[in-house]
Coordinates of C-alpha atoms in Angstrom, one line a residue:
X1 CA 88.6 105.1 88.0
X2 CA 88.7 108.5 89.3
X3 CA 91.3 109.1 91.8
X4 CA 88.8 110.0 94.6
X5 CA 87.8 106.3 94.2
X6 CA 91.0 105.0 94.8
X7 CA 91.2 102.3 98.0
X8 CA 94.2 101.3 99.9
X9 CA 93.5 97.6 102.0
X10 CA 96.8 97.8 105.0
X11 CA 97.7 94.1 105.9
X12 CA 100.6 95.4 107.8
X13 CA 99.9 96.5 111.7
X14 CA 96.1 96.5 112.4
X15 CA 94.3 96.0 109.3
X16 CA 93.0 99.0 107.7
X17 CA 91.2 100.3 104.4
X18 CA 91.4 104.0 103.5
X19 CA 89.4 105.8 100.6
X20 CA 91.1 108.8 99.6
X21 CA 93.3 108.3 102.4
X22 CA 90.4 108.5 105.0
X23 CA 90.3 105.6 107.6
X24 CA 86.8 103.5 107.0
X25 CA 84.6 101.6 109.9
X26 CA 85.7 98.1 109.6
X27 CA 82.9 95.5 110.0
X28 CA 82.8 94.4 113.9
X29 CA 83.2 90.2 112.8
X30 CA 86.5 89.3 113.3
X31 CA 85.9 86.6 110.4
X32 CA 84.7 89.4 107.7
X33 CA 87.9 91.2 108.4
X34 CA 89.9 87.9 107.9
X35 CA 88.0 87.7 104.6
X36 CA 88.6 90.6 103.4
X37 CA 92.3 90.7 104.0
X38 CA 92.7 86.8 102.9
X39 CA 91.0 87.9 99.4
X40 CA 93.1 91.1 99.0
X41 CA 96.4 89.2 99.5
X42 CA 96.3 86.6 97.4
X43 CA 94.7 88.4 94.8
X44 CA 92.5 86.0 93.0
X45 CA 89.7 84.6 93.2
X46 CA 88.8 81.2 95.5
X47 CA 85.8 78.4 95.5
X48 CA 82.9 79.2 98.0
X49 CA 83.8 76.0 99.4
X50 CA 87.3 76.5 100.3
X51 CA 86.5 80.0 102.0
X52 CA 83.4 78.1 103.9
X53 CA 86.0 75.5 105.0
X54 CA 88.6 78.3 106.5
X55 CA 86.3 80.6 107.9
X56 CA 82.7 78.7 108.7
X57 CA 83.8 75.0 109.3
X58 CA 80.7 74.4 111.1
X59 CA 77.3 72.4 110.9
X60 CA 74.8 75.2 110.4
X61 CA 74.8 77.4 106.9
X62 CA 78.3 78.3 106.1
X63 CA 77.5 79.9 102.6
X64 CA 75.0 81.9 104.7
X65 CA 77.4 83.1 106.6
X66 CA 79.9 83.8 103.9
X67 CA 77.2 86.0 101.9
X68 CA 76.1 87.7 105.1
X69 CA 80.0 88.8 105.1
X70 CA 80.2 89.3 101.5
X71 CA 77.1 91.8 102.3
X72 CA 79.1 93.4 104.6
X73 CA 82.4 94.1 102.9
X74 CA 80.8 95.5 99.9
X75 CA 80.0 99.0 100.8
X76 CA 83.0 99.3 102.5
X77 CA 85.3 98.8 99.2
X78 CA 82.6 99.1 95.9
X79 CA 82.1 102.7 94.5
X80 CA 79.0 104.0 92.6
X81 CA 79.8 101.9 89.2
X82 CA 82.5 99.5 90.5
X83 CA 81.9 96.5 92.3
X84 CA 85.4 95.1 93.5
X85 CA 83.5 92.6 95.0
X86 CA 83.2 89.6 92.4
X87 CA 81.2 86.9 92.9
X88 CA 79.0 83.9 91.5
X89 CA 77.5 81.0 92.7
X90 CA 80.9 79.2 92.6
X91 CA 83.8 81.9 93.0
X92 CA 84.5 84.7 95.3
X93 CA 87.4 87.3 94.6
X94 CA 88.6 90.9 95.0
X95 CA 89.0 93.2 92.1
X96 CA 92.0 95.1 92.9
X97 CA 92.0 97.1 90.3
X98 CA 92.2 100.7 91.8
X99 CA 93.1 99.2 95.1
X100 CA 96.8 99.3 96.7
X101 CA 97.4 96.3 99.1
X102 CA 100.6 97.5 101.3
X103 CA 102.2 94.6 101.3
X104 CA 101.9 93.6 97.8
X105 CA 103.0 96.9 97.5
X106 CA 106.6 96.1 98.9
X107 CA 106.6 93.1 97.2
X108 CA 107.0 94.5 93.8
X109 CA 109.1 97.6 95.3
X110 CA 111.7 94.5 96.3
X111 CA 111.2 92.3 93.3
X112 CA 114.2 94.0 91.3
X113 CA 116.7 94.7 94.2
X114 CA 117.5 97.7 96.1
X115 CA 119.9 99.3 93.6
X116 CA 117.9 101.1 91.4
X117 CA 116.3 102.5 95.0
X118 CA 117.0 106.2 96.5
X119 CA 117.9 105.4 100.3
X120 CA 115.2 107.7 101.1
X121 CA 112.4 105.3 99.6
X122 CA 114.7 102.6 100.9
X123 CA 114.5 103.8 104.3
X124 CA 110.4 104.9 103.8
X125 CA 110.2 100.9 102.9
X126 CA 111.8 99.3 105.8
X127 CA 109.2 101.5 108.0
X128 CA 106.3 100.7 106.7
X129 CA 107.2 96.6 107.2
X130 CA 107.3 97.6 111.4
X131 CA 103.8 96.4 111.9
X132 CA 103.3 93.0 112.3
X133 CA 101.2 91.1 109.4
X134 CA 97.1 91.4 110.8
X135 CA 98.5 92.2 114.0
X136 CA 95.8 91.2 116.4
X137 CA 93.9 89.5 113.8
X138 CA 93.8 86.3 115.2
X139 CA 91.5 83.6 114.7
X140 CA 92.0 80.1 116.6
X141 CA 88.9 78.5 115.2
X142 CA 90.6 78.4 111.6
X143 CA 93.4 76.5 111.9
X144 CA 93.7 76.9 107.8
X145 CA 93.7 80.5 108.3
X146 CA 96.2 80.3 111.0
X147 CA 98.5 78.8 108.4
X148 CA 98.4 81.0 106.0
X149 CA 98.6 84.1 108.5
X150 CA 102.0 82.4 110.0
X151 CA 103.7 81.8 106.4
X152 CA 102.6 85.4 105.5
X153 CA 104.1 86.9 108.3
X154 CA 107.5 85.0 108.1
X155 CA 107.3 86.2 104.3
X156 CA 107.1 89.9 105.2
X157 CA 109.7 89.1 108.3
X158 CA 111.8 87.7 105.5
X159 CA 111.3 90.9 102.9
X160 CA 112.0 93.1 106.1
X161 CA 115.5 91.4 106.3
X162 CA 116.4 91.9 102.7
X163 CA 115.1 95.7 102.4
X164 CA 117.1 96.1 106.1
X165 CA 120.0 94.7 105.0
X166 CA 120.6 96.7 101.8
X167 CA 119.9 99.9 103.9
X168 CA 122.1 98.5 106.5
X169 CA 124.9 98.1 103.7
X170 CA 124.0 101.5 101.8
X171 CA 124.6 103.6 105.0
X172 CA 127.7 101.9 106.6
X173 CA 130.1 104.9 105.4
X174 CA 127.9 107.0 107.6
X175 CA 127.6 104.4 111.1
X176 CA 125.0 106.8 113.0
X177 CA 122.6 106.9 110.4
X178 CA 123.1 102.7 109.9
X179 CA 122.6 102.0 113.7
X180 CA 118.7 102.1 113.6
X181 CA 118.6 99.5 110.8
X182 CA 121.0 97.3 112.5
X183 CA 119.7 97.6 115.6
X184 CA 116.3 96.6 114.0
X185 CA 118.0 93.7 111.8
X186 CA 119.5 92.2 114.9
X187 CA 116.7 91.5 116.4
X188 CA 114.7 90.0 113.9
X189 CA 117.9 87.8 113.3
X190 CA 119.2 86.8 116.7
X191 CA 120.8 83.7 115.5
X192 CA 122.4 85.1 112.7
X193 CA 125.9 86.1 113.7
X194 CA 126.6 88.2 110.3
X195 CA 123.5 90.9 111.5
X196 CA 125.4 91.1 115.3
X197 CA 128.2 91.7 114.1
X198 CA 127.4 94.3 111.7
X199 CA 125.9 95.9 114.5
X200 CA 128.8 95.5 116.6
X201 CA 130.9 96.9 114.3
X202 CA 128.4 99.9 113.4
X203 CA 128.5 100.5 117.2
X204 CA 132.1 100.8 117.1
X205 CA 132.4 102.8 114.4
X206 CA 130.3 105.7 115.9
X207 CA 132.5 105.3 119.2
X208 CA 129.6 104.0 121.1
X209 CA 132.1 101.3 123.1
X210 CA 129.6 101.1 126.1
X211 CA 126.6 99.6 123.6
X212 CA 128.9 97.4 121.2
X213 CA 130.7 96.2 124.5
X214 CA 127.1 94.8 125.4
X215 CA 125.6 93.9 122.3
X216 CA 128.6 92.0 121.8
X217 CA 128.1 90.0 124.9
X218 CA 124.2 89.6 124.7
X219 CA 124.5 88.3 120.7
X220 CA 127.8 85.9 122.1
X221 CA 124.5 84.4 124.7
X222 CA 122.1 84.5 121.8
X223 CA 124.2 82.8 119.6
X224 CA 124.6 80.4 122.3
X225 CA 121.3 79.9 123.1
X226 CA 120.1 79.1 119.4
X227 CA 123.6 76.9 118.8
X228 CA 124.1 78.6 115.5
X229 CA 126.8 78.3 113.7
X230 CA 129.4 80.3 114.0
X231 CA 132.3 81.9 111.2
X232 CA 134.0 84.0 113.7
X233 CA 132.6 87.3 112.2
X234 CA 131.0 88.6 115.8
X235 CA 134.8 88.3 117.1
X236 CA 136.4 90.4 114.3
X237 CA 133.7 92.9 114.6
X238 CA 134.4 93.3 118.3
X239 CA 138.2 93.9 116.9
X240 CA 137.1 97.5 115.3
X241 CA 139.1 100.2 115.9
X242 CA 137.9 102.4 118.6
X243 CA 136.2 106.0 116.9
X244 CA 138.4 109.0 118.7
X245 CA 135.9 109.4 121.1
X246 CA 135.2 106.2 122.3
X247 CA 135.7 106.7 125.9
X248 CA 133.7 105.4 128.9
X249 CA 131.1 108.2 130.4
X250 CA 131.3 109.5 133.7
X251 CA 128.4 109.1 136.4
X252 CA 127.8 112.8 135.6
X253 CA 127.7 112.1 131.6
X254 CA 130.5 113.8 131.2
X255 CA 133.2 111.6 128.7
X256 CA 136.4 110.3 130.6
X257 CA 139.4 112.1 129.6
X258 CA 141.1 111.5 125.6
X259 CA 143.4 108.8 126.2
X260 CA 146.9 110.6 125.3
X261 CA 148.5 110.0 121.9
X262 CA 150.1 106.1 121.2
X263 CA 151.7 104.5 118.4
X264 CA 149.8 103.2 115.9
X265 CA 147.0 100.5 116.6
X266 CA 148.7 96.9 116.8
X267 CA 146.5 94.3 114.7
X268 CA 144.8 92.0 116.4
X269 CA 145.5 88.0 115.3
X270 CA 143.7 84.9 116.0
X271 CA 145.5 81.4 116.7
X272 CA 143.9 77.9 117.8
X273 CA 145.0 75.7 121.4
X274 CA 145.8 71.8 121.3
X275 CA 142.2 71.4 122.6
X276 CA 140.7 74.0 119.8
X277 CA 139.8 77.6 121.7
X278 CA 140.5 80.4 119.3
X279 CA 142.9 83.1 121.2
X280 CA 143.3 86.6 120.3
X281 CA 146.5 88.0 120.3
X282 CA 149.0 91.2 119.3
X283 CA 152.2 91.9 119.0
X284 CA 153.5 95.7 118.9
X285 CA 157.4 97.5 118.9
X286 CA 160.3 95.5 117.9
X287 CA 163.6 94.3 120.0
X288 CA 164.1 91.0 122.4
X289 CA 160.5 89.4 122.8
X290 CA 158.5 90.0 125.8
X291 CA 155.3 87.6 126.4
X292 CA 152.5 88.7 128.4
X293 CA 150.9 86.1 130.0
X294 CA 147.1 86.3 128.9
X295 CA 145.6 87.7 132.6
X296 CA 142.2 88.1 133.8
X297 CA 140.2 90.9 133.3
X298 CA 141.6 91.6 130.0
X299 CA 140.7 92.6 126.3
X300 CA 142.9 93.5 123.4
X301 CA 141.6 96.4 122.1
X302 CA 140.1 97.8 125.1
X303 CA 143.0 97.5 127.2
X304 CA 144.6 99.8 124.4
X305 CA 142.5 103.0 124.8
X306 CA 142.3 102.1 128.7
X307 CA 144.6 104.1 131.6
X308 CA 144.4 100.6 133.5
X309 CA 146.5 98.7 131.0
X310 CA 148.2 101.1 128.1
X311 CA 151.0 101.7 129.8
X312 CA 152.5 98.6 130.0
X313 CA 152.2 97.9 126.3
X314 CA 153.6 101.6 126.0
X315 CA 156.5 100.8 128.0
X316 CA 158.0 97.8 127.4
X317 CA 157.1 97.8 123.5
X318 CA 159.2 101.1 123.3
X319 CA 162.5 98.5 123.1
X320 CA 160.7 95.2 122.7
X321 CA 158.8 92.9 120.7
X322 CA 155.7 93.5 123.6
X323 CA 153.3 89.8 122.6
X324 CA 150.1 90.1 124.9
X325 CA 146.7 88.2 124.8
X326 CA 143.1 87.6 125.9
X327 CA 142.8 84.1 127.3
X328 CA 140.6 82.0 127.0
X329 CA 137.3 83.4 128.5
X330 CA 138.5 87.2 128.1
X331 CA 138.4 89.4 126.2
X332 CA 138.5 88.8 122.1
X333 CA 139.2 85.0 122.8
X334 CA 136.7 82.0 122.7
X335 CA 134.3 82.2 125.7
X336 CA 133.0 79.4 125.3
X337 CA 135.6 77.2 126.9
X338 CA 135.5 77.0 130.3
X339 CA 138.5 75.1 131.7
X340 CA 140.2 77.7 133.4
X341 CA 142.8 75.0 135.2
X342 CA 146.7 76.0 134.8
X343 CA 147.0 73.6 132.2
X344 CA 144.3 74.8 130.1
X345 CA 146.2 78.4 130.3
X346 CA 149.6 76.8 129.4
X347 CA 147.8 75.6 126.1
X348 CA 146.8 78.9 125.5
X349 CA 150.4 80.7 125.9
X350 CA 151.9 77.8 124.3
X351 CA 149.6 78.7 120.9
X352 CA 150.7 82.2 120.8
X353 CA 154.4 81.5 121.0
X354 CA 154.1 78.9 118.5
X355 CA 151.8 81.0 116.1
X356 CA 154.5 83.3 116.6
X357 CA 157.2 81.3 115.8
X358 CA 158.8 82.5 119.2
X359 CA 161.9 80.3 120.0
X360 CA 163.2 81.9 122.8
X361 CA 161.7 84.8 124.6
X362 CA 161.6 86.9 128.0
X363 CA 157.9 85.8 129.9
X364 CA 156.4 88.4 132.3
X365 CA 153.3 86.7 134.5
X366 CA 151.1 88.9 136.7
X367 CA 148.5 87.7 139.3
X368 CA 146.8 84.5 138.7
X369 CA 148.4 84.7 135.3
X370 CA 152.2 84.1 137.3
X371 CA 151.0 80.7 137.8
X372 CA 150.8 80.5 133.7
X373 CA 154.4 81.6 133.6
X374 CA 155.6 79.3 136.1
X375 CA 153.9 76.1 135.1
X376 CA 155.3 76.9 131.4
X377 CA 159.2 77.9 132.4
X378 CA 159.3 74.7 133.9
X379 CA 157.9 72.4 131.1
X380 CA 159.6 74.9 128.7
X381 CA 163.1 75.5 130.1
X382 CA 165.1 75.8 127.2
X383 CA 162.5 78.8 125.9
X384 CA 162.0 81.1 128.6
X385 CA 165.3 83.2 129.2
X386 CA 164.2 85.7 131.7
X387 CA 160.9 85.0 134.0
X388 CA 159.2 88.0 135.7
X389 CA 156.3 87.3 138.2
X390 CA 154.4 90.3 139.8
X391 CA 151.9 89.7 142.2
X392 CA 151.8 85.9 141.9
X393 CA 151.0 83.2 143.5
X394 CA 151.8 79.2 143.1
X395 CA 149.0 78.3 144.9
X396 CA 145.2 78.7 145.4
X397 CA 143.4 81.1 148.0
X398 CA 142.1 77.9 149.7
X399 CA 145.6 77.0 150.6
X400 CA 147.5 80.0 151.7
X401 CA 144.2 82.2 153.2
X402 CA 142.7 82.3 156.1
X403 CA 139.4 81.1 157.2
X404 CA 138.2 84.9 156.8
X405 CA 140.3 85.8 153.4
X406 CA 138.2 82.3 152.3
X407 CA 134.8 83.0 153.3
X408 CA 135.4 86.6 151.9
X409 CA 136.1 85.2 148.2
X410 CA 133.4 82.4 148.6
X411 CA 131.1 85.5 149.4
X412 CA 132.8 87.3 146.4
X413 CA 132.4 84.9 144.0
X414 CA 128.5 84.4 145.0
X415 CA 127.7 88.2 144.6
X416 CA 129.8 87.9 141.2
X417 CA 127.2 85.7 139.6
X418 CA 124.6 88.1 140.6
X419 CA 125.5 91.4 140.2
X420 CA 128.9 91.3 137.7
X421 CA 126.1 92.0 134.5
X422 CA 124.1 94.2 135.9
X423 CA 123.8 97.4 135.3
X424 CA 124.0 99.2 138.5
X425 CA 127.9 99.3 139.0
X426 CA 127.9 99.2 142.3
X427 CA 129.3 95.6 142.8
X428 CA 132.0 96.1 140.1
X429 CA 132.9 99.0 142.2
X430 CA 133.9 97.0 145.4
X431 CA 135.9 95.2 143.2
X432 CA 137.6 98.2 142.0
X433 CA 138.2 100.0 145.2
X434 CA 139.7 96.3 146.2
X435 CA 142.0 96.1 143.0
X436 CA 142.4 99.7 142.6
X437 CA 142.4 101.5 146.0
X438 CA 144.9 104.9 144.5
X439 CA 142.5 105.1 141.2
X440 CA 141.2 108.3 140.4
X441 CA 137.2 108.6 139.3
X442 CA 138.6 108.4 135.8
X443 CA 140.3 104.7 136.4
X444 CA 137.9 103.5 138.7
X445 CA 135.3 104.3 135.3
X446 CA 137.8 102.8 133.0
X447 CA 138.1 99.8 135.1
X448 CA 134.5 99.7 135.9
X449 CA 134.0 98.9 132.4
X450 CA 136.8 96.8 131.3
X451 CA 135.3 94.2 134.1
X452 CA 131.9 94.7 132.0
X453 CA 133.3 94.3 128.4
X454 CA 136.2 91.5 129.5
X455 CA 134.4 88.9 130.3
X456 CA 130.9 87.3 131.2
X457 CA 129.8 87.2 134.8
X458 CA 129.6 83.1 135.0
X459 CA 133.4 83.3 133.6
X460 CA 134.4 85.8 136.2
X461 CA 132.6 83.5 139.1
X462 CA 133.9 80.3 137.6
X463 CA 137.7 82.3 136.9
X464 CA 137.7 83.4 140.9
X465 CA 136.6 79.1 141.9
X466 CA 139.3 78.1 139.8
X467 CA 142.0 80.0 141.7
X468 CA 140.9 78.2 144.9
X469 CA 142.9 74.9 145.0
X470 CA 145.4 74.7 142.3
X471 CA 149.0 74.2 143.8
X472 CA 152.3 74.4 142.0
X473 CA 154.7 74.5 144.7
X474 CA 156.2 71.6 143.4
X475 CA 157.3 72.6 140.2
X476 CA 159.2 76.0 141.4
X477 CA 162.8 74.2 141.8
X478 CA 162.8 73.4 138.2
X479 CA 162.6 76.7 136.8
X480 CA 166.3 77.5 135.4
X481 CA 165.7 80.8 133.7
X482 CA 166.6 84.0 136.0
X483 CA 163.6 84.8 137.7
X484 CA 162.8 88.3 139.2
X485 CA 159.8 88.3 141.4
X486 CA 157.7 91.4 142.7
X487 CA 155.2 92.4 144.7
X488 CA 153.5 95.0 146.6
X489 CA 153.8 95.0 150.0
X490 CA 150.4 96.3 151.2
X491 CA 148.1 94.8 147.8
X492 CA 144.7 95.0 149.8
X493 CA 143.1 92.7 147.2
X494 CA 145.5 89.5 147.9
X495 CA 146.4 91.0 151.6
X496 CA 148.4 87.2 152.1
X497 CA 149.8 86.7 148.6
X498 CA 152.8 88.3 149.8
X499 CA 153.6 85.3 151.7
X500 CA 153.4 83.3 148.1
X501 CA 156.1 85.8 146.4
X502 CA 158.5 85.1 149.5
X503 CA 158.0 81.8 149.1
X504 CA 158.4 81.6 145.3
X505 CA 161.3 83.1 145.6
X506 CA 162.6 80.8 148.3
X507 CA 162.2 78.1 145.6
X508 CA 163.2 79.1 142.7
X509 CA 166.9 78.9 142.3
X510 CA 168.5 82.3 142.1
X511 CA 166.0 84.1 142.0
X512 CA 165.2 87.8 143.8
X513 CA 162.1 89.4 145.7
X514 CA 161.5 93.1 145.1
X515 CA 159.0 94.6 147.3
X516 CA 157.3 97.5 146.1
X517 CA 155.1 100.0 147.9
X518 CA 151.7 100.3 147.0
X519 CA 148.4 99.3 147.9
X520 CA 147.4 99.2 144.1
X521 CA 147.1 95.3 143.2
X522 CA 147.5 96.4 139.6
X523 CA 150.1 99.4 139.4
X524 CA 148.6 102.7 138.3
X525 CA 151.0 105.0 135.9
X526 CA 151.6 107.8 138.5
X527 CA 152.1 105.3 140.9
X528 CA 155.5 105.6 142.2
X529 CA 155.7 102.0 142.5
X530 CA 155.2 101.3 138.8
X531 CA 158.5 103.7 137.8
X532 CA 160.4 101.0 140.4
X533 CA 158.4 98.2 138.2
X534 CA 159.8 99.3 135.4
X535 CA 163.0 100.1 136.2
X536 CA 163.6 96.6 138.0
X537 CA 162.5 94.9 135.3
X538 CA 164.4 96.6 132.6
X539 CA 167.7 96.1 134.5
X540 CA 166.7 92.8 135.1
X541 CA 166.3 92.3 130.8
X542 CA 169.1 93.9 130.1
X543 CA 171.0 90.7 131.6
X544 CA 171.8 88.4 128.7
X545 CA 168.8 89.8 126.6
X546 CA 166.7 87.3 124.6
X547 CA 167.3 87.0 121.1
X548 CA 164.2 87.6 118.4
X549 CA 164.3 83.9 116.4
X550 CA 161.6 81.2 114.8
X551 CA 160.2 81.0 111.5

């Protein structure tokens, strides 16, 4: 065969035949197209009846109208002196000698493994398996041929996975060049958590936060939505350390400013509630324990790199054993589980300070999370030797607002189901200018996104409903550990939640009110409130420090 002569038959995308890499004119019939591709993939040759079954299941001549094809398909793949065609009066078949079928092609390229492969021929594999198997070659009349067109193209979906995966795996020292593959492999496997992580991770390791951030929360809803199973890789991915410039971008484009230099990055760990939610949590300096109550809009490794949150792990874990957490719902942490009553968030504390082996510890509670702190130092007396409450309240909004502070949440909670994960910011930004009133266009983009990558919008809606009607007032007198409580005097998110700090500290024996001054409901570095935080709360440790025990 000379190599002018030589035929190519493309199964994948539109079908095609080139000679001499030269597109041909493909017969009009739908059905001698069919034909044609059905004889060059399976590669043998089949009865006249079973092709007049598939193709012409009809009463008139269907051996007429399989030679009438026959007549058709031969001068588009026989040369002078070759007649691929091969047929007699009981057999039909395709010669394919001289002829290169593309996907047969990749069969045998796969059939030994990638490892003997360059990436290069790796890479030109995995592109040439983008078109879909007879794309548009569709014939509803032949249900046989149906069949076989559906098991074909799950095969080639199937080979695409392997070839993607060991491309995927080749290039994972080098995460920019991996992304496209992963990106590519993740859709085709939506219910396989292995493939969103990897691209989770990937993302992550290029310092794309903004895209692993949301891939990680639309594979959480895929995964979901397919009830696979899960091994908690997707989690651990979403654990990556950050790449140096993994900052959130500014409106203009422009990267926010390199978060300033910290210690080195705290591990995260995983423990398991009484009622089986899988919380992420770290612990990082040594000295007297400190616990963190797990608060809302939180996540471990973002909060890390984030001007909202770093400094209080800076601080206090300069002379303490600093223990904070995503809980459930947030963050790292299951969100599946969506019992956000105080009890459910007592479980979740009470897991980290047994995983810990914590025996007696310091417990610092801010917002909604106080109401964590104080539900646990009253079941847990003889654990908590110093509670700290900032900005808390021991009851619901329902309870202690007024009919205009209620039907502004209700409101809130109604525009957080719709607009929380979209991607105009603009609701996330009334929420920030609520929480946040002092931040600077750098914060407010930090805190824009830590609403985005800490938890879902039905968790944020469901976390805010949940803060309506719980009441603890009755549990306040039994707290014995020294409590400090603080709070800012002019918090424009919670504008009557000072009212709930008086009264905590009305009822807790002994302890003290601290007003600070700030409208900031979550304090700001170069806020001069947070520098009378910290120092109140340091005195206030120093007094009979906790001692670091358990097993």
């Amino acid at each position: 065969m000379k190599a002018k002569d030589l035929l190519r038959v493309c199964v994948l995308g539109k079908l095609a035949v080139l000679r001499d890499n030269t597109p041909m004119p493909l017969p009009p019939s739908k059905k001698t197209r069919a034909l044609l591709a059905y004889l060059a993939v399976t590669a043998r040759a089949h009865s006249r009846n079973r092709l007049c079954a598939m193709f012409w299941n009809i009463p008139d001549d269907p051996r007429a109208a399989l030679r009438w094809s026959l007549s058709r398909l031969r001068p588009l793949v026989d040369a002078p002196g070759c007649q691929r065609i091969v047929a007699d009066r009981e057999t039909v078949g395709l010669d394919l000698d001289g002829i290169t079928v593309d996907v047969l092609a990749l069969r045998e390229f796969a059939r030994y493994g990638a490892d003997p492969v360059s990436t290069d021929a790796l890479r030109a594999a995995t592109d040439a398996l983008e078109g879909d198997f007879l794309e548009g070659l569709d014939l509803p009349d032949c249900p046989e041929f149906h069949s076989w067109c559906t098991a074909e193209r799950e095969e080639t979906r199937q080979l695409r996975v392997q070839l993607l995966t060991a491309l995927v795996s080749r290039l994972e020292g080098v995460p920019d060049q991996a992304l496209h593959a992963a990106r590519t492999l993740s859709l085709l496997e939506p219910a396989d958590e292995a493939a969103q992580a990897t691209l989770v991770r990937l993302l992550r390791a290029a310092g794309r936060w903004r895209e692993a951030a949301e891939q990680f929360q639309h594979a959480q809803q895929r995964l979901d939505e397919f009830a696979a199973v899960r091994t908690g890789s997707l989690r651990q991915a979403a654990q990556q350390p950050l790449h140096a410039d993994a900052r959130p971008r500014r409106n203009d484009g422009e990267l926010a400013a390199q978060p300033r230099p910290h210690p080195a990055l705290h591990d995260v760990q995983f423990c398991w509630t009484a009622d089986n939610v899988r919380i992420a949590y770290a612990s990082i300096g040594t000295g007297p324990p400190l616990v963190w109550t797990g608060h809302w809009l939180s996540h471990l490794a973002f909060n890390w790199e984030s001007p909202i949150w770093r400094h209080w792990t800076e601080e206090f874990a300069r002379d303490h054993s600093f223990i904070h957490f995503d809980q459930r719902g947030h963050g790292l942490s299951d969100w599946e589980d969506r019992d956000f009553s105080v009890d459910a968030f007592v479980r979740d504390l009470e897991a980290v300070v047994d995983a810990l082996g914590l025996e007696r510890f310091a417990l610092l509670g801010s917002s909604r999370a106080g109401s964590t702190a104080i539900a646990y130092a009253a079941r847990h007396p003889e654990r908590v030797s110093h509670l700290v409450l900032y900005g808390a309240f021991a009851q619901g909004w329902r309870l202690w607002g007024n009919a205009a502070e209620i039907e502004r949440r209700e409101a809130t909670i109604t525009l957080t189901r719709q607009g929380w994960g979209q991607d105009n910011p603009a609701f996330r930004r009334m929420l920030t200018s609520l929480l946040l009133p002092d931040a600077t266009p750098e914060e407010v983009d930090w805190f824009n996104e830590l609403q985005r990558v800490s938890v879902s919008a039905e968790n944020a809606a469901l976390l805010q409903h949940s803060s309506a009607d719980f009441n603890i007032l009755e549990v306040l007198p039994e707290i014995v550990a020294p409590t400090l409580v603080l709070h800012c005097r002019n918090d424009g998110a919670v504008p009557f939640s000072f009212d709930q700090s008086r009264l905590i500290a009305s009822r807790v024996p002994g302890a003290r009110l601290v007003t600070l001054e700030s409208r900031n409901h979550m304090l700001l570095p170069r806020d001069p409130a947070w520098a009378t935080f910290v120092s109140e709360v340091r005195r206030f440790l120093r007094d009979d420090p906790p001692t670091l025990s358990g097993g």
